[in-house]
Short mmCIF file of C-alpha atoms in Angstrom, two decimals:
data_model
loop_
_atom_site.label_atom_id
_atom_site.label_comp_id
_atom_site.label_asym_id
_atom_site.label_seq_id
_atom_site.Cartn_x
_atom_site.Cartn_y
_atom_site.Cartn_z
CA MET S 14 -10.99 1.15 -21.45
CA SER S 15 -14.26 2.91 -21.78
CA GLU S 16 -14.12 6.69 -23.23
CA THR S 17 -15.36 7.89 -19.68
CA GLN S 18 -12.28 6.28 -17.87
CA ARG S 19 -10.21 7.71 -20.25
CA GLU S 20 -11.67 11.16 -19.62
CA ARG S 21 -11.10 10.52 -15.72
CA GLY S 22 -7.57 9.83 -15.65
CA LEU S 23 -5.48 7.94 -13.16
CA ALA S 24 -3.75 8.26 -9.77
CA LEU S 25 -1.75 6.08 -8.24
CA VAL S 26 -1.46 6.23 -4.20
CA THR S 27 0.72 4.22 -2.18
CA GLY S 28 0.40 3.92 1.24
CA ALA S 29 -3.36 4.46 1.05
CA SER S 30 -4.84 2.19 3.54
CA SER S 31 -4.67 5.14 6.16
CA GLY S 32 -3.09 8.31 7.26
CA ILE S 33 -1.89 10.82 4.81
CA GLY S 34 -1.96 8.37 1.71
CA PHE S 35 -5.57 7.66 2.50
CA GLU S 36 -6.36 11.22 2.67
CA LEU S 37 -4.34 11.65 -0.80
CA ALA S 38 -6.65 9.02 -2.29
CA LYS S 39 -9.81 10.51 -0.97
CA CYS S 40 -8.27 14.17 -2.85
CA ALA S 41 -7.72 12.31 -6.29
CA ALA S 42 -11.53 10.23 -6.33
CA GLU S 43 -13.24 13.60 -5.31
CA ARG S 44 -11.72 15.34 -8.10
CA GLY S 45 -12.72 12.40 -10.61
CA TYR S 46 -9.71 10.38 -10.80
CA ASP S 47 -10.01 6.44 -11.20
CA LEU S 48 -7.17 5.20 -8.37
CA LEU S 49 -4.63 2.29 -8.13
CA VAL S 50 -4.02 2.47 -4.26
CA VAL S 51 -1.30 0.53 -2.95
CA ALA S 52 -0.30 -0.76 0.68
CA ASP S 53 1.39 -3.64 2.30
CA ASP S 54 -1.51 -4.86 4.49
CA GLU S 55 -5.34 -5.86 3.49
CA ARG S 56 -6.81 -2.85 5.06
CA ILE S 57 -6.64 -1.44 1.69
CA LEU S 58 -8.83 -3.72 0.37
CA SER S 59 -11.88 -2.35 2.96
CA ALA S 60 -10.55 1.17 2.19
CA VAL S 61 -11.54 1.17 -1.22
CA SER S 62 -15.41 1.85 -0.33
CA ALA S 63 -14.20 5.57 0.52
CA PHE S 64 -12.78 6.08 -2.74
CA THR S 65 -15.60 5.37 -4.90
CA VAL S 66 -17.32 8.27 -5.34
CA ARG S 67 -18.70 10.27 -8.33
CA GLY S 68 -18.57 6.84 -10.26
CA VAL S 69 -14.81 6.29 -9.92
CA LYS S 70 -13.00 3.18 -9.89
CA ALA S 71 -10.49 2.05 -7.16
CA THR S 72 -8.53 -0.78 -7.47
CA PRO S 73 -6.32 -1.91 -4.10
CA VAL S 74 -2.92 -3.62 -4.64
CA ILE S 75 -1.51 -5.55 -1.77
CA ALA S 76 2.49 -4.76 -1.91
CA ASP S 77 5.03 -4.75 0.42
CA LEU S 78 7.33 -1.73 -1.32
CA ALA S 79 10.36 -2.64 0.88
CA THR S 80 10.81 -5.48 -1.44
CA PRO S 81 11.32 -6.04 -5.33
CA ALA S 82 8.56 -8.57 -5.81
CA GLY S 83 5.99 -5.61 -4.30
CA ILE S 84 7.38 -3.05 -6.74
CA GLU S 85 7.04 -6.00 -9.55
CA SER S 86 3.51 -6.07 -8.34
CA VAL S 87 2.64 -2.58 -8.68
CA VAL S 88 4.26 -2.62 -12.30
CA LYS S 89 1.99 -5.46 -13.08
CA ALA S 90 -0.64 -3.66 -11.62
CA ILE S 91 -0.25 -0.35 -13.95
CA ALA S 92 0.49 -2.24 -16.81
CA THR S 93 -3.09 -4.00 -16.48
CA GLN S 94 -4.84 -0.62 -16.65
CA GLY S 95 -3.99 -0.12 -20.20
CA ARG S 96 -3.85 3.42 -19.67
CA PRO S 97 -1.24 6.33 -18.14
CA VAL S 98 -0.90 7.08 -15.03
CA ASP S 99 -1.55 10.61 -14.73
CA LEU S 100 -0.88 11.36 -11.13
CA LEU S 101 1.73 9.22 -8.90
CA MET S 102 1.57 10.00 -4.96
CA ALA S 103 4.43 8.09 -3.57
CA ASN S 104 3.47 8.44 0.01
CA ALA S 105 4.48 4.93 1.29
CA GLY S 106 6.81 4.93 4.39
CA GLN S 107 7.76 3.97 7.47
CA GLY S 108 9.51 5.67 10.69
CA LEU S 109 11.64 4.12 13.61
CA GLY S 110 12.12 5.16 16.79
CA ASP S 111 15.01 4.83 19.94
CA ALA S 112 18.62 5.04 19.49
CA PHE S 113 20.42 3.58 16.43
CA LEU S 114 22.39 0.89 18.18
CA ASP S 115 19.72 -0.15 20.02
CA GLN S 116 17.30 -0.67 16.89
CA ASP S 117 16.86 -3.93 15.39
CA LEU S 118 18.67 -3.88 12.01
CA LEU S 119 16.22 -5.93 10.00
CA ARG S 120 13.73 -3.33 10.74
CA VAL S 121 16.37 -0.34 10.20
CA GLN S 122 16.58 -1.87 6.71
CA ARG S 123 13.10 -2.04 5.94
CA VAL S 124 12.44 1.60 7.12
CA ILE S 125 15.32 2.50 4.10
CA ASN S 126 13.91 -0.20 1.68
CA THR S 127 10.60 1.47 2.18
CA ASN S 128 11.26 5.09 2.16
CA ILE S 129 14.19 4.93 -0.33
CA SER S 130 14.73 1.98 -2.50
CA GLY S 131 11.09 1.28 -2.88
CA THR S 132 10.28 4.91 -4.02
CA VAL S 133 13.01 5.31 -6.02
CA ALA S 134 12.14 2.30 -8.06
CA LEU S 135 8.52 3.07 -8.27
CA VAL S 136 9.67 6.82 -9.70
CA HIS S 137 11.75 5.91 -11.87
CA HIS S 138 9.24 3.10 -13.62
CA VAL S 139 6.32 5.86 -13.63
CA GLY S 140 8.48 8.96 -14.27
CA ASN S 141 9.36 7.40 -17.62
CA LEU S 142 6.34 6.41 -18.45
CA MET S 143 5.46 9.87 -17.75
CA ARG S 144 8.39 11.27 -19.78
CA SER S 145 7.52 9.13 -22.68
CA SER S 146 3.98 10.54 -22.71
CA GLY S 147 5.01 14.20 -22.22
CA SER S 148 2.58 14.54 -19.16
CA GLY S 149 2.17 13.71 -15.45
CA ARG S 150 2.16 14.89 -12.01
CA ILE S 151 4.54 13.28 -9.51
CA LEU S 152 4.25 14.10 -5.43
CA LEU S 153 6.60 12.65 -3.08
CA THR S 154 5.70 12.95 0.74
CA GLY S 155 9.07 14.19 2.18
CA SER S 156 8.90 15.43 5.70
CA ILE S 157 10.39 18.86 7.95
CA ALA S 158 12.43 15.97 9.65
CA GLY S 159 14.61 15.78 6.56
CA PHE S 160 16.02 19.53 7.45
CA MET S 161 17.36 18.04 11.06
CA PRO S 162 19.41 15.40 12.26
CA GLY S 163 16.81 12.93 14.03
CA SER S 164 18.44 11.98 17.40
CA PHE S 165 16.47 8.89 18.26
CA GLN S 166 14.91 8.61 14.86
CA ALA S 167 18.30 8.94 12.67
CA VAL S 168 17.63 6.62 10.31
CA TYR S 169 13.92 7.84 9.30
CA ASN S 170 14.99 11.65 9.09
CA ALA S 171 17.83 10.56 7.22
CA THR S 172 15.46 8.83 4.33
CA LYS S 173 13.29 12.08 4.13
CA ALA S 174 16.36 14.38 3.68
CA PHE S 175 16.98 11.80 0.77
CA ILE S 176 13.41 12.30 -0.37
CA ASN S 177 13.36 15.99 0.08
CA SER S 178 16.54 16.40 -1.99
CA PHE S 179 15.55 13.55 -4.37
CA ALA S 180 12.10 15.23 -5.39
CA LEU S 181 13.74 18.56 -6.14
CA ALA S 182 16.71 17.46 -8.35
CA LEU S 183 14.24 14.95 -10.35
CA ARG S 184 12.16 17.94 -10.90
CA ASP S 185 14.88 20.08 -11.93
CA GLU S 186 15.61 17.38 -14.67
CA LEU S 187 12.45 16.82 -15.64
CA THR S 188 12.14 20.74 -16.62
CA ASP S 189 10.26 21.07 -20.23
CA THR S 190 9.07 17.77 -20.40
CA GLY S 191 5.55 17.83 -19.02
CA VAL S 192 6.02 16.07 -15.84
CA THR S 193 6.08 17.94 -12.50
CA VAL S 194 7.14 16.80 -9.34
CA THR S 195 6.06 18.31 -6.02
CA CYS S 196 7.67 17.46 -2.47
CA LEU S 197 5.23 17.51 0.20
CA MET S 198 6.83 18.19 3.79
CA PRO S 199 4.62 17.70 6.43
CA GLY S 200 5.33 17.95 10.53
CA PRO S 201 3.98 15.60 12.92
CA THR S 202 0.81 14.37 11.80
CA ASP S 203 -2.14 12.43 13.19
CA THR S 204 -1.77 9.12 12.14
CA GLU S 205 -0.37 5.34 13.02
CA PHE S 206 2.91 6.41 12.62
CA PHE S 207 4.28 6.91 16.05
CA GLU S 208 2.33 3.90 16.85
CA ARG S 209 4.20 1.52 14.19
CA ALA S 210 7.58 3.30 14.77
CA GLY S 211 7.22 2.75 18.61
CA MET S 212 7.51 6.22 19.67
CA LEU S 213 4.35 6.74 22.08
CA ASP S 214 6.45 7.27 24.63
CA THR S 215 8.37 10.35 23.19
CA PRO S 216 7.21 13.99 23.20
CA VAL S 217 6.47 14.21 19.88
CA GLY S 218 4.43 11.03 20.14
CA GLN S 219 2.37 12.17 22.89
CA GLY S 220 2.16 15.78 21.37
CA LYS S 221 -0.40 17.84 19.15
CA LYS S 222 -0.19 16.85 15.51
CA ASP S 223 -1.52 18.37 12.38
CA ASP S 224 -5.08 16.92 10.80
CA PRO S 225 -3.70 14.28 7.77
CA THR S 226 -7.01 15.58 6.00
CA PHE S 227 -5.38 18.92 6.01
CA VAL S 228 -2.05 17.85 4.93
CA ALA S 229 -3.06 15.99 2.32
CA GLU S 230 -5.09 18.68 0.99
CA VAL S 231 -2.40 20.88 0.97
CA GLY S 232 0.05 18.39 -0.76
CA PHE S 233 -2.77 17.60 -3.69
CA ASP S 234 -3.17 21.42 -4.23
CA ALA S 235 0.57 22.23 -4.38
CA MET S 236 1.04 19.30 -6.99
CA MET S 237 -2.08 20.28 -9.03
CA LYS S 238 -0.39 23.63 -9.24
CA GLY S 239 2.70 22.11 -10.34
CA ASP S 240 4.77 23.60 -7.04
CA GLY S 241 8.01 22.29 -6.38
CA ASP S 242 7.48 22.01 -2.47
CA VAL S 243 5.20 22.87 0.00
CA VAL S 244 5.84 22.76 3.73
CA SER S 245 1.96 22.06 5.55
CA GLY S 246 1.23 24.53 8.26
CA TRP S 247 2.35 27.75 9.51
CA LYS S 248 4.16 26.55 12.44
CA ASN S 249 6.30 23.73 10.06
CA LYS S 250 7.45 26.71 8.05
CA ILE S 251 8.80 28.39 10.76
CA VAL S 252 10.30 25.15 11.86
CA THR S 253 12.22 24.61 8.41
CA ALA S 254 13.33 28.46 7.99
CA VAL S 255 14.75 28.18 11.62
CA ALA S 256 16.58 24.86 10.87
CA ASN S 257 17.97 26.55 7.86
CA VAL S 258 20.08 28.57 9.50
CA THR S 259 20.69 26.46 12.88
CA PRO S 260 23.89 24.79 13.64
CA ALA S 261 23.36 20.72 12.92
CA GLY S 262 24.44 20.02 16.37
CA VAL S 263 22.03 22.46 18.02
CA LEU S 264 19.28 20.47 15.93
CA ALA S 265 20.54 17.21 16.80
CA LYS S 266 20.19 18.02 20.48
CA HIS S 267 16.88 19.70 19.96
CA HIS S 268 15.61 16.71 17.78
CA ARG S 269 16.63 14.38 20.94
CA GLN S 270 14.38 16.50 23.18
CA MET S 271 11.23 15.42 20.93
CA ALA S 272 11.97 11.80 20.04
CA GLU S 273 13.90 10.50 23.10
CA PRO S 274 11.72 7.67 24.84
CA GLN S 275 10.59 8.93 28.53
CA LYS S 276 12.04 7.28 31.35
CA THR S 277 9.78 5.60 33.28
#
């Protein structure tokens, strides 16, 4: 490893082939970090051209974080770098629309394995490396969806409730270790999420969404400041404030209005 690479630092970004993860990787590259960028599809191979600015190096890794083999692929890729991971942006996630009992169980389990199991496994590995070195920053992509029961998006919202809680608990555990944890909680964002989740026929899928570049910049800046959590956008801040004082049953009915497929 060259002296220049050592000075630049290394950022690991999951779900980096598109959307918020892609923009997070760009944020890191623009600030001079070399990259390990991970996605479960081959588009990550072409995405790296957008990250190689200012002489940074971007290494793509195709890995399905819903599987132990995918996690192992990322762990091996980290080891081959021969240097610490300075920034971990655990952004990979999947959604799934429709009523829970009408969903394919294998797809349900894949959402859980990607959003929770894979994220936890990767954070456990990298977090231990960071704690041992006494420095590092972790950004977890949660969601304002984690503040409300997600009728017609029940499993996804539940996984984001887990991530929101997990991030803040881990942050407290790592107090005084030199490692910070930040949770980014966006609202609906203009990415491929709703198409991949089969939610284009829903009000939320068809409605106005936030710019992923803006969301990523908010999250990245909060991580670099060492903030505990950040909700991107003032409208989403209002949503979370209201959700904290609204009965769960009311929230579930409201979510149904946003996420229930429109009848044709």
